[in-house]
């Protein structure tokens, strides 16, 4: 741990970009960015630790709109409203309209002559830029999503192929109030100041107690349906520092002051466990 008067490294300047990740075993994941053109600076390729290379196919909103028009023409149907641009800024942040449309395996050192003839995964997007469907390598739809007509990006339903559709209802503040599962447990959510009550369709109840504001709001105590209570403690910047289980045993976590990653865990019996990063 750095000393109190030790000068820490300065934050990276904004022009520095992530080019790779190395885990504790020395395995490297390398990101390849487009050098020029409409996707300049975007990640369009990844090489994993096994030497396999994946190509990330990106599309713009204008390209997706043109594809939708061409599909309508070839199918003899009236083109649906699909704008060529999206709002440049949303409540979730800036939006350049670029989306990931497919992932291809383009090199495998173990099987260089046996590469798949289709993408490993393919994504479909709504005219508003929301993720609509996911297809696997056999071109089978495996996920689908439905969104609120009024509020862009607010998911109101999703489905795994072969399973029932899960639906959501929201209050006027945009918070989920119900999660409806026709073939399993459904949940209701009741919000109070620093308190969220979750009740399932078997009338079992859990209560989450929160502290902090905005992005630093954290769950500091959880009352479980069986009557037990667990608690968590966080530092001033929202990092987990300790958890106490239902039996009153506390586990402490020591994060790195620079990265925020946990470097040491102290168990309830006082043993310290170092975490290699």
mmCIF file of C-alpha atoms in Angstrom:
data_model
loop_
_atom_site.group_PDB
_atom_site.id
_atom_site.type_symbol
_atom_site.label_atom_id
_atom_site.label_comp_id
_atom_site.label_asym_id
_atom_site.label_seq_id
_atom_site.Cartn_x
_atom_site.Cartn_y
_atom_site.Cartn_z
ATOM 1 C CA UNK A 1 0.000 0.000 0.000
ATOM 2 C CA UNK A 2 1.327 3.493 -0.814
ATOM 3 C CA UNK A 3 2.346 5.710 2.075
ATOM 4 C CA UNK A 4 0.172 8.703 2.995
ATOM 5 C CA UNK A 5 2.645 11.158 1.441
ATOM 6 C CA UNK A 6 3.465 9.054 -1.627
ATOM 7 C CA UNK A 7 2.681 10.695 -4.972
ATOM 8 C CA UNK A 8 0.324 8.520 -6.973
ATOM 9 C CA UNK A 9 0.483 8.185 -10.773
ATOM 10 C CA UNK A 10 -1.365 10.908 -12.636
ATOM 11 C CA UNK A 11 -4.556 9.882 -14.451
ATOM 12 C CA UNK A 12 -4.056 8.829 -18.063
ATOM 13 C CA UNK A 13 -4.553 11.698 -20.532
ATOM 14 C CA UNK A 14 -7.687 11.460 -22.692
ATOM 15 C CA UNK A 15 -5.704 10.609 -25.828
ATOM 16 C CA UNK A 16 -4.498 7.323 -24.309
ATOM 17 C CA UNK A 17 -6.633 4.400 -25.480
ATOM 18 C CA UNK A 18 -6.886 0.816 -24.308
ATOM 19 C CA UNK A 19 -4.945 -1.559 -26.582
ATOM 20 C CA UNK A 20 -4.878 -4.755 -24.547
ATOM 21 C CA UNK A 21 -5.404 -6.610 -21.302
ATOM 22 C CA UNK A 22 -2.976 -9.010 -19.600
ATOM 23 C CA UNK A 23 -4.166 -11.358 -16.841
ATOM 24 C CA UNK A 24 -2.068 -12.755 -13.992
ATOM 25 C CA UNK A 25 -1.124 -15.806 -16.086
ATOM 26 C CA UNK A 26 0.358 -13.627 -18.805
ATOM 27 C CA UNK A 27 -2.435 -14.216 -21.288
ATOM 28 C CA UNK A 28 -3.007 -11.181 -23.469
ATOM 29 C CA UNK A 29 -6.150 -9.914 -25.126
ATOM 30 C CA UNK A 30 -5.273 -7.377 -27.811
ATOM 31 C CA UNK A 31 -7.694 -4.840 -29.263
ATOM 32 C CA UNK A 32 -7.306 -3.657 -32.844
ATOM 33 C CA UNK A 33 -8.762 -0.259 -33.690
ATOM 34 C CA UNK A 34 -9.758 1.106 -37.059
ATOM 35 C CA UNK A 35 -7.138 3.594 -38.254
ATOM 36 C CA UNK A 36 -9.312 5.662 -40.609
ATOM 37 C CA UNK A 37 -12.774 6.042 -42.049
ATOM 38 C CA UNK A 38 -16.178 6.197 -40.411
ATOM 39 C CA UNK A 39 -15.140 3.731 -37.690
ATOM 40 C CA UNK A 40 -11.819 5.412 -36.934
ATOM 41 C CA UNK A 41 -10.755 4.680 -33.359
ATOM 42 C CA UNK A 42 -13.381 1.962 -32.863
ATOM 43 C CA UNK A 43 -12.399 -1.605 -31.926
ATOM 44 C CA UNK A 44 -12.927 -3.783 -34.996
ATOM 45 C CA UNK A 45 -10.733 -6.739 -34.091
ATOM 46 C CA UNK A 46 -9.687 -8.751 -31.040
ATOM 47 C CA UNK A 47 -6.885 -11.298 -30.644
ATOM 48 C CA UNK A 48 -7.191 -13.538 -27.593
ATOM 49 C CA UNK A 49 -4.501 -15.299 -25.568
ATOM 50 C CA UNK A 50 -4.760 -18.404 -27.737
ATOM 51 C CA UNK A 51 -3.928 -16.420 -30.866
ATOM 52 C CA UNK A 52 -7.438 -16.518 -32.280
ATOM 53 C CA UNK A 53 -8.520 -13.418 -34.148
ATOM 54 C CA UNK A 54 -12.074 -12.128 -34.114
ATOM 55 C CA UNK A 55 -13.460 -9.492 -36.473
ATOM 56 C CA UNK A 56 -16.098 -7.158 -35.052
ATOM 57 C CA UNK A 57 -18.478 -5.921 -37.727
ATOM 58 C CA UNK A 58 -19.771 -2.445 -36.930
ATOM 59 C CA UNK A 59 -22.595 -0.588 -38.647
ATOM 60 C CA UNK A 60 -23.834 2.983 -38.625
ATOM 61 C CA UNK A 61 -27.450 4.007 -38.265
ATOM 62 C CA UNK A 62 -27.488 5.056 -41.936
ATOM 63 C CA UNK A 63 -26.244 1.630 -43.036
ATOM 64 C CA UNK A 64 -28.882 -0.157 -40.980
ATOM 65 C CA UNK A 65 -31.589 2.125 -42.363
ATOM 66 C CA UNK A 66 -30.501 1.399 -45.947
ATOM 67 C CA UNK A 67 -30.412 -2.334 -45.252
ATOM 68 C CA UNK A 68 -33.965 -2.167 -43.848
ATOM 69 C CA UNK A 69 -35.148 -0.347 -46.981
ATOM 70 C CA UNK A 70 -33.504 -2.882 -49.281
ATOM 71 C CA UNK A 71 -35.035 -5.783 -47.359
ATOM 72 C CA UNK A 72 -38.479 -4.177 -47.658
ATOM 73 C CA UNK A 73 -38.038 -3.682 -51.410
ATOM 74 C CA UNK A 74 -36.867 -7.257 -51.980
ATOM 75 C CA UNK A 75 -39.727 -8.550 -49.884
ATOM 76 C CA UNK A 76 -42.304 -6.421 -51.678
ATOM 77 C CA UNK A 77 -43.396 -4.653 -48.493
ATOM 78 C CA UNK A 78 -43.701 -1.015 -47.520
ATOM 79 C CA UNK A 79 -40.476 0.226 -45.839
ATOM 80 C CA UNK A 80 -40.933 0.968 -42.154
ATOM 81 C CA UNK A 81 -39.839 4.253 -40.612
ATOM 82 C CA UNK A 82 -36.096 3.839 -40.070
ATOM 83 C CA UNK A 83 -34.285 7.183 -39.654
ATOM 84 C CA UNK A 84 -30.809 7.658 -41.099
ATOM 85 C CA UNK A 85 -29.569 9.304 -37.901
ATOM 86 C CA UNK A 86 -30.095 9.012 -34.166
ATOM 87 C CA UNK A 87 -30.158 11.778 -31.554
ATOM 88 C CA UNK A 88 -26.532 12.629 -30.795
ATOM 89 C CA UNK A 89 -27.104 12.668 -27.056
ATOM 90 C CA UNK A 90 -29.430 10.681 -24.805
ATOM 91 C CA UNK A 91 -30.000 10.449 -21.069
ATOM 92 C CA UNK A 92 -27.471 7.593 -21.121
ATOM 93 C CA UNK A 93 -24.756 9.740 -22.722
ATOM 94 C CA UNK A 94 -23.448 10.454 -26.230
ATOM 95 C CA UNK A 95 -24.572 8.187 -29.061
ATOM 96 C CA UNK A 96 -22.689 8.088 -32.364
ATOM 97 C CA UNK A 97 -25.101 5.514 -33.785
ATOM 98 C CA UNK A 98 -22.429 2.838 -34.230
ATOM 99 C CA UNK A 99 -23.505 -0.665 -33.204
ATOM 100 C CA UNK A 100 -21.916 -4.135 -33.172
ATOM 101 C CA UNK A 101 -23.691 -6.229 -35.795
ATOM 102 C CA UNK A 102 -21.678 -9.460 -35.949
ATOM 103 C CA UNK A 103 -18.582 -11.256 -34.646
ATOM 104 C CA UNK A 104 -16.549 -13.502 -36.964
ATOM 105 C CA UNK A 105 -13.717 -15.882 -36.131
ATOM 106 C CA UNK A 106 -11.134 -15.092 -38.830
ATOM 107 C CA UNK A 107 -8.055 -16.935 -37.555
ATOM 108 C CA UNK A 108 -7.542 -19.955 -35.308
ATOM 109 C CA UNK A 109 -3.971 -21.281 -35.026
ATOM 110 C CA UNK A 110 -5.244 -24.700 -33.917
ATOM 111 C CA UNK A 111 -7.676 -25.102 -36.826
ATOM 112 C CA UNK A 112 -6.556 -22.628 -39.516
ATOM 113 C CA UNK A 113 -8.385 -24.466 -42.310
ATOM 114 C CA UNK A 114 -11.605 -25.033 -40.396
ATOM 115 C CA UNK A 115 -12.987 -21.577 -39.785
ATOM 116 C CA UNK A 116 -16.776 -21.124 -39.492
ATOM 117 C CA UNK A 117 -18.529 -19.938 -42.637
ATOM 118 C CA UNK A 118 -20.974 -17.816 -40.622
ATOM 119 C CA UNK A 119 -20.566 -15.286 -37.804
ATOM 120 C CA UNK A 120 -20.359 -16.622 -34.270
ATOM 121 C CA UNK A 121 -23.070 -14.207 -33.218
ATOM 122 C CA UNK A 122 -25.202 -11.606 -34.977
ATOM 123 C CA UNK A 123 -27.169 -8.677 -33.552
ATOM 124 C CA UNK A 124 -30.267 -6.899 -34.838
ATOM 125 C CA UNK A 125 -31.208 -3.361 -33.851
ATOM 126 C CA UNK A 126 -34.440 -1.364 -33.762
ATOM 127 C CA UNK A 127 -34.841 1.867 -35.775
ATOM 128 C CA UNK A 128 -34.139 3.708 -32.506
ATOM 129 C CA UNK A 129 -30.790 1.914 -32.035
ATOM 130 C CA UNK A 130 -31.965 -0.522 -29.365
ATOM 131 C CA UNK A 131 -30.820 -4.149 -29.304
ATOM 132 C CA UNK A 132 -33.724 -6.168 -30.734
ATOM 133 C CA UNK A 133 -32.530 -9.722 -31.451
ATOM 134 C CA UNK A 134 -29.488 -11.975 -31.044
ATOM 135 C CA UNK A 135 -28.705 -14.852 -33.416
ATOM 136 C CA UNK A 136 -26.196 -17.629 -32.746
ATOM 137 C CA UNK A 137 -23.759 -19.191 -35.241
ATOM 138 C CA UNK A 138 -26.525 -21.386 -36.713
ATOM 139 C CA UNK A 139 -28.520 -18.203 -37.444
ATOM 140 C CA UNK A 140 -31.059 -19.231 -34.805
ATOM 141 C CA UNK A 141 -32.658 -16.422 -32.858
ATOM 142 C CA UNK A 142 -31.740 -16.940 -29.195
ATOM 143 C CA UNK A 143 -32.774 -13.619 -27.574
ATOM 144 C CA UNK A 144 -35.311 -10.885 -28.289
ATOM 145 C CA UNK A 145 -36.079 -7.573 -26.601
ATOM 146 C CA UNK A 146 -39.056 -5.185 -26.597
ATOM 147 C CA UNK A 147 -38.923 -1.512 -25.646
ATOM 148 C CA UNK A 148 -41.291 1.182 -24.479
ATOM 149 C CA UNK A 149 -42.808 3.129 -27.379
ATOM 150 C CA UNK A 150 -42.396 6.441 -25.575
ATOM 151 C CA UNK A 151 -39.112 6.038 -23.722
ATOM 152 C CA UNK A 152 -36.182 5.074 -25.901
ATOM 153 C CA UNK A 153 -33.992 2.361 -24.371
ATOM 154 C CA UNK A 154 -36.484 1.323 -21.687
ATOM 155 C CA UNK A 155 -36.821 -2.456 -21.995
ATOM 156 C CA UNK A 156 -40.329 -3.718 -21.255
ATOM 157 C CA UNK A 157 -39.849 -7.387 -22.198
ATOM 158 C CA UNK A 158 -37.220 -9.932 -23.141
ATOM 159 C CA UNK A 159 -37.281 -13.572 -24.121
ATOM 160 C CA UNK A 160 -34.915 -16.508 -24.427
ATOM 161 C CA UNK A 161 -35.981 -18.699 -27.337
ATOM 162 C CA UNK A 162 -38.095 -21.557 -26.035
ATOM 163 C CA UNK A 163 -38.882 -19.809 -22.763
ATOM 164 C CA UNK A 164 -41.773 -17.538 -21.765
ATOM 165 C CA UNK A 165 -41.454 -13.796 -22.193
ATOM 166 C CA UNK A 166 -40.462 -11.795 -19.108
ATOM 167 C CA UNK A 167 -42.175 -8.403 -18.888
ATOM 168 C CA UNK A 168 -41.486 -5.277 -16.843
ATOM 169 C CA UNK A 169 -43.602 -2.386 -15.620
ATOM 170 C CA UNK A 170 -42.278 0.985 -14.501
ATOM 171 C CA UNK A 171 -43.405 3.889 -12.364
ATOM 172 C CA UNK A 172 -43.424 7.546 -13.440
ATOM 173 C CA UNK A 173 -39.787 7.905 -12.312
ATOM 174 C CA UNK A 174 -38.641 5.108 -14.608
ATOM 175 C CA UNK A 175 -38.117 2.548 -11.843
ATOM 176 C CA UNK A 176 -39.142 -1.092 -12.290
ATOM 177 C CA UNK A 177 -42.235 -1.873 -10.212
ATOM 178 C CA UNK A 178 -43.057 -5.354 -11.531
ATOM 179 C CA UNK A 179 -41.225 -8.228 -13.183
ATOM 180 C CA UNK A 180 -43.778 -10.638 -14.614
ATOM 181 C CA UNK A 181 -42.864 -14.246 -15.405
ATOM 182 C CA UNK A 182 -45.854 -16.367 -16.531
ATOM 183 C CA UNK A 183 -43.998 -19.633 -15.910
ATOM 184 C CA UNK A 184 -42.093 -18.839 -12.717
ATOM 185 C CA UNK A 185 -41.634 -16.348 -9.924
ATOM 186 C CA UNK A 186 -42.789 -12.786 -10.504
ATOM 187 C CA UNK A 187 -41.636 -9.828 -8.405
ATOM 188 C CA UNK A 188 -42.921 -6.451 -7.275
ATOM 189 C CA UNK A 189 -40.691 -3.565 -6.194
ATOM 190 C CA UNK A 190 -41.732 -0.871 -3.731
ATOM 191 C CA UNK A 191 -39.508 2.187 -3.343
ATOM 192 C CA UNK A 192 -39.135 4.341 -0.255
ATOM 193 C CA UNK A 193 -36.356 6.666 0.854
ATOM 194 C CA UNK A 194 -33.222 4.519 1.286
ATOM 195 C CA UNK A 195 -35.315 1.356 1.162
ATOM 196 C CA UNK A 196 -36.539 -1.055 -1.554
ATOM 197 C CA UNK A 197 -38.948 -3.880 -0.754
ATOM 198 C CA UNK A 198 -39.005 -6.857 -3.128
ATOM 199 C CA UNK A 199 -41.893 -9.319 -2.896
ATOM 200 C CA UNK A 200 -42.177 -12.444 -5.021
ATOM 201 C CA UNK A 201 -45.344 -14.204 -6.178
ATOM 202 C CA UNK A 202 -45.096 -16.605 -3.199
ATOM 203 C CA UNK A 203 -45.343 -13.539 -0.919
ATOM 204 C CA UNK A 204 -41.739 -13.846 0.253
ATOM 205 C CA UNK A 205 -40.166 -10.481 0.970
ATOM 206 C CA UNK A 206 -36.674 -9.039 0.926
ATOM 207 C CA UNK A 207 -35.764 -5.498 1.931
ATOM 208 C CA UNK A 208 -32.748 -3.618 0.598
ATOM 209 C CA UNK A 209 -31.490 -0.684 2.667
ATOM 210 C CA UNK A 210 -29.404 1.824 0.723
ATOM 211 C CA UNK A 211 -27.093 4.708 1.540
ATOM 212 C CA UNK A 212 -25.474 7.387 -0.578
ATOM 213 C CA UNK A 213 -26.713 9.484 -3.467
ATOM 214 C CA UNK A 214 -26.641 9.231 -7.242
ATOM 215 C CA UNK A 215 -23.931 6.959 -8.592
ATOM 216 C CA UNK A 216 -22.619 6.288 -5.086
ATOM 217 C CA UNK A 217 -25.854 4.774 -3.791
ATOM 218 C CA UNK A 218 -25.100 1.294 -2.421
ATOM 219 C CA UNK A 219 -27.029 -1.515 -0.674
ATOM 220 C CA UNK A 220 -25.693 -1.480 2.900
ATOM 221 C CA UNK A 221 -28.124 -3.954 4.469
ATOM 222 C CA UNK A 222 -30.279 -6.754 3.117
ATOM 223 C CA UNK A 223 -33.131 -8.348 5.052
ATOM 224 C CA UNK A 224 -33.638 -11.798 3.537
ATOM 225 C CA UNK A 225 -36.945 -13.637 3.227
ATOM 226 C CA UNK A 226 -35.871 -16.120 5.936
ATOM 227 C CA UNK A 227 -35.378 -13.304 8.451
ATOM 228 C CA UNK A 228 -31.593 -13.212 8.293
ATOM 229 C CA UNK A 229 -29.686 -9.980 7.707
ATOM 230 C CA UNK A 230 -26.454 -9.289 5.830
ATOM 231 C CA UNK A 231 -24.613 -5.964 5.765
ATOM 232 C CA UNK A 232 -22.022 -4.271 3.573
ATOM 233 C CA UNK A 233 -19.696 -1.323 4.125
ATOM 234 C CA UNK A 234 -18.266 0.939 1.423
ATOM 235 C CA UNK A 235 -15.644 3.672 1.342
ATOM 236 C CA UNK A 236 -16.227 7.275 0.300
ATOM 237 C CA UNK A 237 -15.929 6.464 -3.405
ATOM 238 C CA UNK A 238 -18.290 3.478 -3.295
ATOM 239 C CA UNK A 239 -15.792 0.595 -3.121
ATOM 240 C CA UNK A 240 -16.703 -2.442 -1.032
ATOM 241 C CA UNK A 241 -14.739 -2.540 2.237
ATOM 242 C CA UNK A 242 -16.493 -5.189 4.343
ATOM 243 C CA UNK A 243 -19.389 -7.647 4.391
ATOM 244 C CA UNK A 244 -21.036 -9.163 7.454
ATOM 245 C CA UNK A 245 -23.012 -12.371 7.017
ATOM 246 C CA UNK A 246 -26.139 -13.499 8.866
ATOM 247 C CA UNK A 247 -24.025 -15.086 11.634
ATOM 248 C CA UNK A 248 -22.226 -11.800 12.320
ATOM 249 C CA UNK A 249 -18.950 -12.833 10.661
ATOM 250 C CA UNK A 250 -17.192 -10.004 8.827
ATOM 251 C CA UNK A 251 -14.973 -10.271 5.762
ATOM 252 C CA UNK A 252 -12.868 -7.221 4.907
ATOM 253 C CA UNK A 253 -11.670 -6.146 1.458
ATOM 254 C CA UNK A 254 -8.662 -3.928 0.729
ATOM 255 C CA UNK A 255 -8.736 -2.258 -2.709
ATOM 256 C CA UNK A 256 -5.738 -0.893 -4.541
ATOM 257 C CA UNK A 257 -5.749 2.883 -4.108
ATOM 258 C CA UNK A 258 -5.033 3.486 -7.783
ATOM 259 C CA UNK A 259 -7.032 0.853 -9.664
ATOM 260 C CA UNK A 260 -9.737 0.143 -7.067
ATOM 261 C CA UNK A 261 -9.237 -3.606 -7.590
ATOM 262 C CA UNK A 262 -9.251 -5.772 -4.468
ATOM 263 C CA UNK A 263 -5.695 -6.793 -3.522
ATOM 264 C CA UNK A 264 -6.284 -8.371 -0.104
ATOM 265 C CA UNK A 265 -9.139 -10.155 1.655
ATOM 266 C CA UNK A 266 -9.242 -10.599 5.422
ATOM 267 C CA UNK A 267 -11.488 -13.478 6.492
ATOM 268 C CA UNK A 268 -13.585 -13.483 9.708
ATOM 269 C CA UNK A 269 -10.879 -15.461 11.548
ATOM 270 C CA UNK A 270 -8.301 -12.786 10.770
ATOM 271 C CA UNK A 271 -6.443 -14.563 7.980
ATOM 272 C CA UNK A 272 -5.232 -12.375 5.148
ATOM 273 C CA UNK A 273 -5.424 -13.554 1.549
ATOM 274 C CA UNK A 274 -3.510 -11.711 -1.140
ATOM 275 C CA UNK A 275 -5.124 -11.287 -4.549
ATOM 276 C CA UNK A 276 -2.833 -11.346 -7.569
ATOM 277 C CA UNK A 277 -3.797 -8.895 -10.283
#
